[in-house]
PDB file of C-alpha atoms and ligand atoms in Angstrom:
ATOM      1  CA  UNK A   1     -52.346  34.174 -26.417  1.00  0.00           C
ATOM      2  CA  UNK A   2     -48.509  32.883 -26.333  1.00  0.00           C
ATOM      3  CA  UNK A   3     -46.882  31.552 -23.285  1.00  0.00           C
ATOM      4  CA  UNK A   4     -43.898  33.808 -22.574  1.00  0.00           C
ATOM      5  CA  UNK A   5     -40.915  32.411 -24.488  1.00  0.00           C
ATOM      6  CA  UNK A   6     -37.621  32.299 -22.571  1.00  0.00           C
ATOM      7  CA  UNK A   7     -34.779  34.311 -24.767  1.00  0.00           C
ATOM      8  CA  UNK A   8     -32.758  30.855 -24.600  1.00  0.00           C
ATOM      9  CA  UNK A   9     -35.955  29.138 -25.168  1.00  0.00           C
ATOM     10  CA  UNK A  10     -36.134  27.199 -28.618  1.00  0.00           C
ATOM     11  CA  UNK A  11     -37.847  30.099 -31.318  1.00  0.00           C
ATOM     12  CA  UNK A  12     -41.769  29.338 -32.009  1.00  0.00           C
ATOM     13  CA  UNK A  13     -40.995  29.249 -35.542  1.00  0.00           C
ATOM     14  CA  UNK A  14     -39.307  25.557 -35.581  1.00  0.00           C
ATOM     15  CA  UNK A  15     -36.111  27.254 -36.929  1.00  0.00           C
ATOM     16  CA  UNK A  16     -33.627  25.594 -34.147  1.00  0.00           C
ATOM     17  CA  UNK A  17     -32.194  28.954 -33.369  1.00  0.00           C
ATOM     18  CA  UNK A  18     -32.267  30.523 -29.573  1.00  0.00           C
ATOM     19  CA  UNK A  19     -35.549  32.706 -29.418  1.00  0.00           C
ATOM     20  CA  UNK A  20     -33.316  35.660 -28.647  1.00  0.00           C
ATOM     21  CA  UNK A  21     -31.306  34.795 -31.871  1.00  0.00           C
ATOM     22  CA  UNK A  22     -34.381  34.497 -33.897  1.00  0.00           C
ATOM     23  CA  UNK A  23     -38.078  36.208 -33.765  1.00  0.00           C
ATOM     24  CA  UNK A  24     -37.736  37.996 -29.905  1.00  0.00           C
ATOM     25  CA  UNK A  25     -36.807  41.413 -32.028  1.00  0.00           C
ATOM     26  CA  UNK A  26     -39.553  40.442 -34.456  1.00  0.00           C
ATOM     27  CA  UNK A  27     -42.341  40.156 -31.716  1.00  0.00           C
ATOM     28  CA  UNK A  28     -41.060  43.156 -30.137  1.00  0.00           C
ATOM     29  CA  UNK A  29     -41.814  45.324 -33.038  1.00  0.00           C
ATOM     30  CA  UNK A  30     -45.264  42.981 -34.166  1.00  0.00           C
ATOM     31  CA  UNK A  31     -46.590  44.266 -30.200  1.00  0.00           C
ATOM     32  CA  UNK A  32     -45.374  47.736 -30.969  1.00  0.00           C
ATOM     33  CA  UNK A  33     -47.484  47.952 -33.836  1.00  0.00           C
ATOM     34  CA  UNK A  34     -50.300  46.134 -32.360  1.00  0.00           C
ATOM     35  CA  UNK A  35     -50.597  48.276 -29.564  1.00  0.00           C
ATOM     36  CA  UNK A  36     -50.928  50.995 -31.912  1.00  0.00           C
ATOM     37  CA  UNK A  37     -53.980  49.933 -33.215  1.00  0.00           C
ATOM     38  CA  UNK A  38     -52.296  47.989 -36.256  1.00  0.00           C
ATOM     39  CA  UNK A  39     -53.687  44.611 -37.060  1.00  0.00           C
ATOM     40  CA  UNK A  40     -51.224  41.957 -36.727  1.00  0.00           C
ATOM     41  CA  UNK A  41     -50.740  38.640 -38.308  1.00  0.00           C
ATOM     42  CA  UNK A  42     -50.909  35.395 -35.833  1.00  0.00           C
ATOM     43  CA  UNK A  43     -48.042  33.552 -35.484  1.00  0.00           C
ATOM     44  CA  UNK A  44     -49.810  30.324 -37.416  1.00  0.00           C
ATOM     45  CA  UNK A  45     -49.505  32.143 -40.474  1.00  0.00           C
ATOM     46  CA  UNK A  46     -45.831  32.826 -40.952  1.00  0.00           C
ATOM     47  CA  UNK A  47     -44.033  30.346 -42.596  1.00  0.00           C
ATOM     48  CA  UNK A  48     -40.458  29.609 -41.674  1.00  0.00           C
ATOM     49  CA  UNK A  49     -37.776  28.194 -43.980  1.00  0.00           C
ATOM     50  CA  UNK A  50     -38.763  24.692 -44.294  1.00  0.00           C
ATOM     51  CA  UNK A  51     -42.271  25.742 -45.245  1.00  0.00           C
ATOM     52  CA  UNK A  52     -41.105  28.521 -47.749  1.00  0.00           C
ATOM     53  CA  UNK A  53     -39.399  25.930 -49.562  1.00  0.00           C
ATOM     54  CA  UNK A  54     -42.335  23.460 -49.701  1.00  0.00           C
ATOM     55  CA  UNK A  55     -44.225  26.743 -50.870  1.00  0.00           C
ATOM     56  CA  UNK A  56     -41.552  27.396 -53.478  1.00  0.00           C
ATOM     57  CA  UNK A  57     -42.091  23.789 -54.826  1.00  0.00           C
ATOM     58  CA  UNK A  58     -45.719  23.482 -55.135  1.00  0.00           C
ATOM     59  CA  UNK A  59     -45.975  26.686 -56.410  1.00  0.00           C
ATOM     60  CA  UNK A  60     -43.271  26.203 -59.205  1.00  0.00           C
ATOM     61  CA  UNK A  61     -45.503  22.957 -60.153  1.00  0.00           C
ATOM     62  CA  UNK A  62     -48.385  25.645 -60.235  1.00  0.00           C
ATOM     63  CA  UNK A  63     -46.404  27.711 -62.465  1.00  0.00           C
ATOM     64  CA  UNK A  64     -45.224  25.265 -64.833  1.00  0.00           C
ATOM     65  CA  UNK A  65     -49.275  23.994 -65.129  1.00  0.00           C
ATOM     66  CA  UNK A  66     -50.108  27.701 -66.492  1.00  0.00           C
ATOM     67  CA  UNK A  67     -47.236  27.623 -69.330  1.00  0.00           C
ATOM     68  CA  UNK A  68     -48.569  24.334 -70.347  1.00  0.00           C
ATOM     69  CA  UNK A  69     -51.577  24.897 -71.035  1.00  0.00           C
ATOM     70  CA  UNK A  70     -50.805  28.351 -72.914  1.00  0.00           C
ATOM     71  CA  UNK A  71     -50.357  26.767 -75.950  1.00  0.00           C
ATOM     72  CA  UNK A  72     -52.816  24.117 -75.817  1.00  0.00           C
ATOM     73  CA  UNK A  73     -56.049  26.593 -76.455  1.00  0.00           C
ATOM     74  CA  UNK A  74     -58.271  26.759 -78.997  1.00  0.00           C
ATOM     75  CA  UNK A  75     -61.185  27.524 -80.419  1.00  0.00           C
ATOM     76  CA  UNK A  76     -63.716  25.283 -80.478  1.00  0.00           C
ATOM     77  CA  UNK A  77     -61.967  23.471 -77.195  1.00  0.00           C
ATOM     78  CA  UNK A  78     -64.320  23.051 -74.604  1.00  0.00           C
ATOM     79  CA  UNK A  79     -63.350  23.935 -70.977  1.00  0.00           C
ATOM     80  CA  UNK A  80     -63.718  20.328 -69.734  1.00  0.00           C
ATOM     81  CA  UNK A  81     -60.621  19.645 -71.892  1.00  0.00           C
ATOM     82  CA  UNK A  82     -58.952  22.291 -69.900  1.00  0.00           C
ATOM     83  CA  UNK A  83     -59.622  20.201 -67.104  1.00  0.00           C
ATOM     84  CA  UNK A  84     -58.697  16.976 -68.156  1.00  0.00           C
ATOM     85  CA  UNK A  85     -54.980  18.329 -69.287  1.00  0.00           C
ATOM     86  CA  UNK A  86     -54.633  20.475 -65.771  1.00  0.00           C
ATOM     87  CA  UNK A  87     -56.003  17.123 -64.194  1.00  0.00           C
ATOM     88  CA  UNK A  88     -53.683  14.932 -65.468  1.00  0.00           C
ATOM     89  CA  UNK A  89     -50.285  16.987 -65.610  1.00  0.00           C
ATOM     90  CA  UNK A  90     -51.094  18.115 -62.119  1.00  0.00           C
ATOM     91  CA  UNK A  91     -50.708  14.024 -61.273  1.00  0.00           C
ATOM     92  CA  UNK A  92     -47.728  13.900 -63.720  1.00  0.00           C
ATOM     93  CA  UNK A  93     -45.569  16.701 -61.849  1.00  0.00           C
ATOM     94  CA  UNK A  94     -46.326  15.362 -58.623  1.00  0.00           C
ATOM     95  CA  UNK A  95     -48.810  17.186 -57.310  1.00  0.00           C
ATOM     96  CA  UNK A  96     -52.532  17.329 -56.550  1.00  0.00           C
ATOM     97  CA  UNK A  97     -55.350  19.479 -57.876  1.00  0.00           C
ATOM     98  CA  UNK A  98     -56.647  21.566 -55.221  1.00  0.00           C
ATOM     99  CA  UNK A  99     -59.961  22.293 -56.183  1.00  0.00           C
ATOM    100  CA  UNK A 100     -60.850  18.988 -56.801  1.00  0.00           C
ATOM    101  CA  UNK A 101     -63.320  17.678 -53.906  1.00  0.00           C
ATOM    102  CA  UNK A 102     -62.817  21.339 -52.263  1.00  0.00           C
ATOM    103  CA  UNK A 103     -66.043  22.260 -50.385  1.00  0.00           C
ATOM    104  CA  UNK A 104     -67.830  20.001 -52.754  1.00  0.00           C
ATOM    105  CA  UNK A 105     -65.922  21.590 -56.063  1.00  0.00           C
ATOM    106  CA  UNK A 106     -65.750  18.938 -58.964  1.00  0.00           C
ATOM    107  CA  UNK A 107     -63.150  19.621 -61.260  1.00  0.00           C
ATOM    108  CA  UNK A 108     -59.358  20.196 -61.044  1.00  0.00           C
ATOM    109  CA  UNK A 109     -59.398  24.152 -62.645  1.00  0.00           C
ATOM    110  CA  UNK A 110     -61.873  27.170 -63.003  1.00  0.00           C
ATOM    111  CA  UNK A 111     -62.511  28.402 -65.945  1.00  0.00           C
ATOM    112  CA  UNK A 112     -64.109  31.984 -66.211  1.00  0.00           C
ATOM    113  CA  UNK A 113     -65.118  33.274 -69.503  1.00  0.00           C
ATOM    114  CA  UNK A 114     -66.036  36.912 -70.703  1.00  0.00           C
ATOM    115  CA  UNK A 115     -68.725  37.974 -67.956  1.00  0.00           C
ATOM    116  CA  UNK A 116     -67.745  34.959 -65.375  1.00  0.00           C
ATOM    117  CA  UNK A 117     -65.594  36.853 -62.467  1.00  0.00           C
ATOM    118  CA  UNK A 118     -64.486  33.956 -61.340  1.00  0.00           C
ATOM    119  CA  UNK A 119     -64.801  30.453 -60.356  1.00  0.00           C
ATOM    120  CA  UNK A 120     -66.338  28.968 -63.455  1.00  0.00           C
ATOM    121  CA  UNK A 121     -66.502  25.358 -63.022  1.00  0.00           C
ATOM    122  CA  UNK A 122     -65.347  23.644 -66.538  1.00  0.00           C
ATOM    123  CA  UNK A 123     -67.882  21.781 -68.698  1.00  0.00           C
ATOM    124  CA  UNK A 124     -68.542  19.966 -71.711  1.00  0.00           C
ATOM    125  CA  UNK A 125     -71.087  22.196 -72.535  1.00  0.00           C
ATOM    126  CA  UNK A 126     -69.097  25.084 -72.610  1.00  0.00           C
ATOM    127  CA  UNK A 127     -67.013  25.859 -75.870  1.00  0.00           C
ATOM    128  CA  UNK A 128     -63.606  28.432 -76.212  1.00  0.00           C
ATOM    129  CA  UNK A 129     -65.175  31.209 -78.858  1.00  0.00           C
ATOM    130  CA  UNK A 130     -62.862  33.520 -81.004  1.00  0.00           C
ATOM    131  CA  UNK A 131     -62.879  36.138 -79.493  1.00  0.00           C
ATOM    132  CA  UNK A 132     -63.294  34.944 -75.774  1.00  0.00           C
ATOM    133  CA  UNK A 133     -61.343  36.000 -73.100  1.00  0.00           C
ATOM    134  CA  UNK A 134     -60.628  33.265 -70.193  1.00  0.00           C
ATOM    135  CA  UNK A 135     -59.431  32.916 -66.666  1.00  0.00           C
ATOM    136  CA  UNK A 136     -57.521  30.062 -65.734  1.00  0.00           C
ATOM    137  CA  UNK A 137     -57.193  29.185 -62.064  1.00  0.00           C
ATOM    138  CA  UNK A 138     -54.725  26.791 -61.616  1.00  0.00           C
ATOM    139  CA  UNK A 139     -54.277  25.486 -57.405  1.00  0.00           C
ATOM    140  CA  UNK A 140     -51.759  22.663 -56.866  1.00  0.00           C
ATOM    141  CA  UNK A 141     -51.022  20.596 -53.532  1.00  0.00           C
ATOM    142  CA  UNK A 142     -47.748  19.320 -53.176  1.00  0.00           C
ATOM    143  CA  UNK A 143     -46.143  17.677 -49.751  1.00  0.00           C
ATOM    144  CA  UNK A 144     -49.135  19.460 -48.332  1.00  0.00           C
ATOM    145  CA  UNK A 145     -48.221  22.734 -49.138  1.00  0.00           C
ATOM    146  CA  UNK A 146     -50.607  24.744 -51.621  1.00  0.00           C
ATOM    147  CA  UNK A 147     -50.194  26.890 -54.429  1.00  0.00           C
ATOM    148  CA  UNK A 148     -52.443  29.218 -56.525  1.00  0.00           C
ATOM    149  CA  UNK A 149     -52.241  31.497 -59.340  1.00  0.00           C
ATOM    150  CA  UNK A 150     -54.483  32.717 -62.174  1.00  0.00           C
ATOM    151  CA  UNK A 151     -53.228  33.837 -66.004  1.00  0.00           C
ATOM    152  CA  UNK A 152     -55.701  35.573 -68.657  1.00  0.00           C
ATOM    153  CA  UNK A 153     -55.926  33.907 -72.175  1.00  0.00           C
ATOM    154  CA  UNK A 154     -56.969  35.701 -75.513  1.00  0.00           C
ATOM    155  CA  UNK A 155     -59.009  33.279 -77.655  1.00  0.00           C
ATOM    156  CA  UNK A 156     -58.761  34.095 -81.474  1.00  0.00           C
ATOM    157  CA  UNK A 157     -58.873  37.667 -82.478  1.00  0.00           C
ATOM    158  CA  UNK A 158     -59.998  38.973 -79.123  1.00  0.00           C
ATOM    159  CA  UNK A 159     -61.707  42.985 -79.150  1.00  0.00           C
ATOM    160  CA  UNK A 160     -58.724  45.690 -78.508  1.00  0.00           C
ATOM    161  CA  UNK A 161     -61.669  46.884 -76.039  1.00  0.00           C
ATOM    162  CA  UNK A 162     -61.529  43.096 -73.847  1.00  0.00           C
ATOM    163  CA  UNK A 163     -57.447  42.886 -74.913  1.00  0.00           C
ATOM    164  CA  UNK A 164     -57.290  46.500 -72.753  1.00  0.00           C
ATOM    165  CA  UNK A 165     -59.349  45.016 -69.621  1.00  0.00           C
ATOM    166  CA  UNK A 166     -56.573  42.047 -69.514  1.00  0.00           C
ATOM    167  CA  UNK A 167     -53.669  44.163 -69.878  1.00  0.00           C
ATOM    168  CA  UNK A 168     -54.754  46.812 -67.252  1.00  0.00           C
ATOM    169  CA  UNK A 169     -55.538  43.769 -64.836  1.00  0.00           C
ATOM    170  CA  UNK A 170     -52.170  42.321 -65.032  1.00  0.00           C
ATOM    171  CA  UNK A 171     -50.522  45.866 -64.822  1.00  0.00           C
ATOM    172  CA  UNK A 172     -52.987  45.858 -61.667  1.00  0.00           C
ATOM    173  CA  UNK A 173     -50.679  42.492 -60.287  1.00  0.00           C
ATOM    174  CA  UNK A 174     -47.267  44.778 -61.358  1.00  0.00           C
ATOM    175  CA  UNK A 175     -48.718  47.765 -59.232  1.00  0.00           C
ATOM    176  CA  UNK A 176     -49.685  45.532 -56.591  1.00  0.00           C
ATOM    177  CA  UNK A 177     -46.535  44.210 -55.935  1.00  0.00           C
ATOM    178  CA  UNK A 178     -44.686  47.107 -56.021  1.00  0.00           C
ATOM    179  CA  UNK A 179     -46.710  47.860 -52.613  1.00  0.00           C
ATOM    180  CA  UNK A 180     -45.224  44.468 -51.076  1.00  0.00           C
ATOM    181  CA  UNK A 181     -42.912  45.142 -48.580  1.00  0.00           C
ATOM    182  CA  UNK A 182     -42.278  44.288 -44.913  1.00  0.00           C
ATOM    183  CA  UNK A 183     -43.988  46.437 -42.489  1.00  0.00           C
ATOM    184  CA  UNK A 184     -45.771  48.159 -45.294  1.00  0.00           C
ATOM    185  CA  UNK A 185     -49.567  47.155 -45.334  1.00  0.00           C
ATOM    186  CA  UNK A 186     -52.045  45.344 -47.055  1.00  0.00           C
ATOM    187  CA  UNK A 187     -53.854  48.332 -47.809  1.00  0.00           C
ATOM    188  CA  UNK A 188     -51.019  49.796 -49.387  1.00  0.00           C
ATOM    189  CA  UNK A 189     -51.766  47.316 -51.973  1.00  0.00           C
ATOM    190  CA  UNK A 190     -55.549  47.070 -52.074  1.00  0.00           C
ATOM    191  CA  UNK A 191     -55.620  51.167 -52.798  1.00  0.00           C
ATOM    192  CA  UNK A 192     -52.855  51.279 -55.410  1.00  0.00           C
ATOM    193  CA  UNK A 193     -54.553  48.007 -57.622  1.00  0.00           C
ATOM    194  CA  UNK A 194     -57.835  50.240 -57.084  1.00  0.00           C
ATOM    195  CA  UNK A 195     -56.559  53.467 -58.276  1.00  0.00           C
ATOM    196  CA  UNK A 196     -54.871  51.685 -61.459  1.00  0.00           C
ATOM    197  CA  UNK A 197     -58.119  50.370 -62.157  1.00  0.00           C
ATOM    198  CA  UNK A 198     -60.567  53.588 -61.442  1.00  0.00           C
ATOM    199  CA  UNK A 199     -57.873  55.238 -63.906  1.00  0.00           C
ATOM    200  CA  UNK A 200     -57.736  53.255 -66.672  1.00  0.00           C
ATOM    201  CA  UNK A 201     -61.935  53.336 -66.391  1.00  0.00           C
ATOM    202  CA  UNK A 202     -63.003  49.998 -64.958  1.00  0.00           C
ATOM    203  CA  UNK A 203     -64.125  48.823 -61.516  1.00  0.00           C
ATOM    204  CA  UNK A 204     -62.803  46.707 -58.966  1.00  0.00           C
ATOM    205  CA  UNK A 205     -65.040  43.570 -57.689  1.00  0.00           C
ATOM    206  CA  UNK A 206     -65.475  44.379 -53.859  1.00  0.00           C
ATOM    207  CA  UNK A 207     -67.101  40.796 -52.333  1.00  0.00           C
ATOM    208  CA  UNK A 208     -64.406  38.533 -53.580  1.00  0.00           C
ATOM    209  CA  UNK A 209     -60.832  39.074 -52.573  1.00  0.00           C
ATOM    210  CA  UNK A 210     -57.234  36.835 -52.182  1.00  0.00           C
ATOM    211  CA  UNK A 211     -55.876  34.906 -49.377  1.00  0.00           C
ATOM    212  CA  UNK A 212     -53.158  34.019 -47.143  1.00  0.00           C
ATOM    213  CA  UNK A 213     -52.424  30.734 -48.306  1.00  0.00           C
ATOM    214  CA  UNK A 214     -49.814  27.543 -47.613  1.00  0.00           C
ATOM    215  CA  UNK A 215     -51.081  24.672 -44.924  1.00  0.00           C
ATOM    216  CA  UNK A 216     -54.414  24.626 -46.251  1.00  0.00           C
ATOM    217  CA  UNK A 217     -56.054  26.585 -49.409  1.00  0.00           C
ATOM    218  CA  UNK A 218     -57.430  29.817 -47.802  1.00  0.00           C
ATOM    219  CA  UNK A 219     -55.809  31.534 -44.781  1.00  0.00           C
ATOM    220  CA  UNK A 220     -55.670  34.514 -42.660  1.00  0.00           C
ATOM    221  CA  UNK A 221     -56.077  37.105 -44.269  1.00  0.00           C
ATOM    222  CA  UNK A 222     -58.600  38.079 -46.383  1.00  0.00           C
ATOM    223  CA  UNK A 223     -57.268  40.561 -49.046  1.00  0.00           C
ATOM    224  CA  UNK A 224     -59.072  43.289 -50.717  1.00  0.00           C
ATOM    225  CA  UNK A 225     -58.212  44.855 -53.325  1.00  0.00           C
ATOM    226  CA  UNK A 226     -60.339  47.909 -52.899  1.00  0.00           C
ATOM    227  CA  UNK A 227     -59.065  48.626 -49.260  1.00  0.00           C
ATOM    228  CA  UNK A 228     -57.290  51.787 -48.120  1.00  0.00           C
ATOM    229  CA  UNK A 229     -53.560  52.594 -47.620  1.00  0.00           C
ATOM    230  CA  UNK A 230     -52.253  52.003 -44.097  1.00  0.00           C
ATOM    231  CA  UNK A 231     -54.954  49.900 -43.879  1.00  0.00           C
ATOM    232  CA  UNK A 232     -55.597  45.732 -43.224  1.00  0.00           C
ATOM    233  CA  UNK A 233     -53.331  43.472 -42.120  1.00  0.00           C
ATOM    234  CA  UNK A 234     -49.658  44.266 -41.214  1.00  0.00           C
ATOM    235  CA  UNK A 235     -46.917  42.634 -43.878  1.00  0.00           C
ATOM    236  CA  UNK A 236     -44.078  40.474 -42.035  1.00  0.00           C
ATOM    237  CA  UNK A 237     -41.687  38.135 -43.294  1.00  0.00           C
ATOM    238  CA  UNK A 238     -43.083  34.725 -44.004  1.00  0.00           C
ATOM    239  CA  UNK A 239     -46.482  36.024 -45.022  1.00  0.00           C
ATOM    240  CA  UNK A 240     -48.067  34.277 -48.077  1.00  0.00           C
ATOM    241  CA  UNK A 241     -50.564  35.678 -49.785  1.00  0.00           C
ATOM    242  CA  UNK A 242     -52.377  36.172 -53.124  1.00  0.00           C
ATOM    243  CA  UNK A 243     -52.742  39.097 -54.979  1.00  0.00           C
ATOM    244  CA  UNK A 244     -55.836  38.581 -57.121  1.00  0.00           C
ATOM    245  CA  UNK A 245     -57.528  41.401 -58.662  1.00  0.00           C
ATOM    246  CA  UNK A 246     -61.151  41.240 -60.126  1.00  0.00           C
ATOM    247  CA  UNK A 247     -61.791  44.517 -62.959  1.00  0.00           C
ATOM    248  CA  UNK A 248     -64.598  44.871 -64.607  1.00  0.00           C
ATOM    249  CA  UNK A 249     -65.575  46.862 -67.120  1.00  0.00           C
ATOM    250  CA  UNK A 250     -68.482  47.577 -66.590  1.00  0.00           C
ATOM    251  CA  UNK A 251     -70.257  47.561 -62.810  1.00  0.00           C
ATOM    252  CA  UNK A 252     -68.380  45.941 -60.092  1.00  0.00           C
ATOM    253  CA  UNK A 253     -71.770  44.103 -58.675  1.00  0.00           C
ATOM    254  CA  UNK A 254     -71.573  40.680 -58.902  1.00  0.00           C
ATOM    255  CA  UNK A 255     -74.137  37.260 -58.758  1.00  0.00           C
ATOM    256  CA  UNK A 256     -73.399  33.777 -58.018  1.00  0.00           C
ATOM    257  CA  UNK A 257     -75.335  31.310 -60.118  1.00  0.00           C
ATOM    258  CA  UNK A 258     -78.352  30.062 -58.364  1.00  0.00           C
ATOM    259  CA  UNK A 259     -77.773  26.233 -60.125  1.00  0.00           C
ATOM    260  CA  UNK A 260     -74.096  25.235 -59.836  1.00  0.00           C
ATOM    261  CA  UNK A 261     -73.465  27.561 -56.517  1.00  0.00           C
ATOM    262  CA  UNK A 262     -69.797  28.363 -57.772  1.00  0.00           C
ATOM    263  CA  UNK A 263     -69.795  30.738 -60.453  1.00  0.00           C
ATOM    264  CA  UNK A 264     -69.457  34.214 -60.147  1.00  0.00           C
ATOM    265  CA  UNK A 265     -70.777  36.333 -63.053  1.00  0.00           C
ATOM    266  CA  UNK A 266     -71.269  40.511 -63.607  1.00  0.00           C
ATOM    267  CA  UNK A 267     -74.187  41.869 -62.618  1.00  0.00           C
ATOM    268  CA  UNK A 268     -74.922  43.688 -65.887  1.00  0.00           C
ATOM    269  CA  UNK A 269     -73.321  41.280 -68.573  1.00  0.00           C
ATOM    270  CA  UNK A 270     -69.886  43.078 -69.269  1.00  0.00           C
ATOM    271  CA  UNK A 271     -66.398  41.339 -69.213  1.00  0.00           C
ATOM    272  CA  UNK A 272     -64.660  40.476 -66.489  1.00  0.00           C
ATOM    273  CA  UNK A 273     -60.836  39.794 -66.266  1.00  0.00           C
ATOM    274  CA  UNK A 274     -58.388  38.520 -63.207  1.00  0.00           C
ATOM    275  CA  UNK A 275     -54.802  37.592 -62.951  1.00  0.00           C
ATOM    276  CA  UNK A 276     -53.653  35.757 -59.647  1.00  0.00           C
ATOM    277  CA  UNK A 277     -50.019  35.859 -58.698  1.00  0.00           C
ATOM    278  CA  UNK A 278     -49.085  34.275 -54.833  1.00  0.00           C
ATOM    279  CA  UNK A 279     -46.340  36.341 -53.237  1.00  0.00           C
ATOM    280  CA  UNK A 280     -44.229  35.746 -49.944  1.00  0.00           C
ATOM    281  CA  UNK A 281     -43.612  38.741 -48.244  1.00  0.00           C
ATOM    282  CA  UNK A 282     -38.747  38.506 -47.570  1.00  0.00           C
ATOM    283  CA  UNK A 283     -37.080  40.168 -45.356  1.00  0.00           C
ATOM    284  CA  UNK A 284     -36.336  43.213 -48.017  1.00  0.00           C
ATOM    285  CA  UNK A 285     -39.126  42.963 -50.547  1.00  0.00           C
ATOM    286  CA  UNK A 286     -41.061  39.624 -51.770  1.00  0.00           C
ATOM    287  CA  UNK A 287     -40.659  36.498 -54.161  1.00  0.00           C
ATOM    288  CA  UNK A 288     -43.300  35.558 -56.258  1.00  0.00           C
ATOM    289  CA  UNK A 289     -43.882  31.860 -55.511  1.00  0.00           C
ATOM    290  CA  UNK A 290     -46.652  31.191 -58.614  1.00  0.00           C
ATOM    291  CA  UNK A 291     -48.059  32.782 -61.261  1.00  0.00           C
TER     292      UNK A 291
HETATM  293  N1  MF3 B   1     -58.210  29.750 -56.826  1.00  0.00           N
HETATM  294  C1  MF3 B   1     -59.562  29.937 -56.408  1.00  0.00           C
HETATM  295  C2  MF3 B   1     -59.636  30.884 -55.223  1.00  0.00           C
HETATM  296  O1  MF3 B   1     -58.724  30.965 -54.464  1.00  0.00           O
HETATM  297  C3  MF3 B   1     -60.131  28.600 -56.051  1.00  0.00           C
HETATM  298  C4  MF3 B   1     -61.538  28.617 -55.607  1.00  0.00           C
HETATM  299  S1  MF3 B   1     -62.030  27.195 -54.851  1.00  0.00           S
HETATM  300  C5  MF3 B   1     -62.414  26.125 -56.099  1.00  0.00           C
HETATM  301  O2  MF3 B   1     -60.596  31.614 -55.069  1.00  0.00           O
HETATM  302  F1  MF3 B   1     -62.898  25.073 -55.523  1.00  0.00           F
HETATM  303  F2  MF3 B   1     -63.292  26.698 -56.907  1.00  0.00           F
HETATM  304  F3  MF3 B   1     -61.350  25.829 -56.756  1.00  0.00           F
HETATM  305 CO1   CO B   2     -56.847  32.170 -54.955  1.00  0.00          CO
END
């Protein structure tokens, strides 16, 4: 719990205004919902205006690592090269690779291919085919603040079957944030990415979600993007989140490989495809702060 905050007290957020003149209204309305049953973020995870623009920064760094390496794929490239040239323009624009040395992670970027959902840790051993479709998952620390987003990449003359499963996931992100709004919530999201994807024929992978995200990597809250509108945590001004969505074309059971630990593949072989965009949730709408 909070201790009471006087109305001329200095506001919790570190913004230098009078509480009164800052977040009292705000709280007001976050206990109103509450005591209506809504689940409400904590007060640890909304970011004020010296942290948004720390946020902005790393995440543009984040953003600019995903157009570089657009044009740098190829086949016959093997993923560790993807990992060397995230590694080292990472260091170049100032920032740090996030997954490096995170919960015993190894490399700088995943690297997902075809059936891999996700987290696919890059290798030498592991060669871009034509016809390949890839996830890159690019995660950047900068001044302490973290970014992450995720883009799709077409390798040679992909399958118009595999080129539909990447389109109708990024359409998923489009949907998605369309459902972004203050005092909206998360659900609002999770159900609209689901029904986009239940439409256009694939599933939605249920065990793996986003995350709030800025001070550290993964914050409060977990986000599904199979969850139910009205549903999950209330949306605020300040919140930081990703939108992530896993389809898959064909079952949305997944495995994690029993040897590396990281790697998350489809239970029954088919494609998989994500995009990753982090969003801050404004006063009238969001900003997209990577993707
Ligand atoms: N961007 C990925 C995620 O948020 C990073 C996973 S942790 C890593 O799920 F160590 F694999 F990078
Ligand atoms: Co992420």
């Amino acid at each position: 719990m909070h201790k009471k905050m006087g109305r001329n007290d200095l506001c919790w957020c570190k913004s230098g205004l009078k509480y009164k003149n800052c977040h009292e209204a705000f709280d007001i309305k976050l206990s109103e919902y509450k005591s209506r049953g809504s689940i409400v973020p904590p007060r640890k995870i909304i970011k004020n205006k010296e942290q948004i623009i720390g946020l902005r920064e790393s995440g543009k760094i984040n953003t600019a690592l995903l157009d570089f390496i657009s044009d740098k794929l190829y086949i016959g490239m093997t993923t560790n090269e993807i990992d060397v040239l995230i590694h080292e323009k990472t260091l170049a624009l100032g920032g740090i690779p996030a997954p490096l040395n995170y919960e015993g992670y190894t490399k700088s970027v995943c690297t997902s291919i075809n059936d891999q959902v996700c987290h696919g840790i890059p290798s030498d051993d592991v060669i871009l085919e034509d016809g390949d479709i890839i996830n890159i998952d690019v995660s950047t620390i900068h001044n302490g603040y973290f970014s992450d987003s995720s883009r799709m990449f077409c390798i040679g003359n992909t399958s118009p079957e595999k080129k539909r499963l990447v389109d109708v996931t990024k359409e998923c992100i489009e949907v998605g944030l369309s459902q972004v709004t203050p005092w909206g919530f998360l659900g609002d999201m999770g159900q609209a990415i689901h029904e986009h994807a239940l439409a256009n024929g694939y599933t939605v992978v249920q065990d793996i979600g986003g995350h709030g995200i800025g001070l550290k990597f993964h914050e409060e809250p977990w986000v599904s993007f199979v969850s139910k509108k009205g549903t999950e945590m209330l949306l605020v001004p300040g919140m930081v989140f990703t939108i992530e969505p896993m389809l898959n074309m064909g079952t949305d059971d997944v495995f994690i490989d029993e040897e590396d630990d990281w790697t998350v593949y489809t239970a029954d072989g088919m494609p998989s495809a994500q995009w990753e965009v982090m969003v801050l949730v404004t006063e009238d709408g969001y900003e997209i702060l990577a993707y």
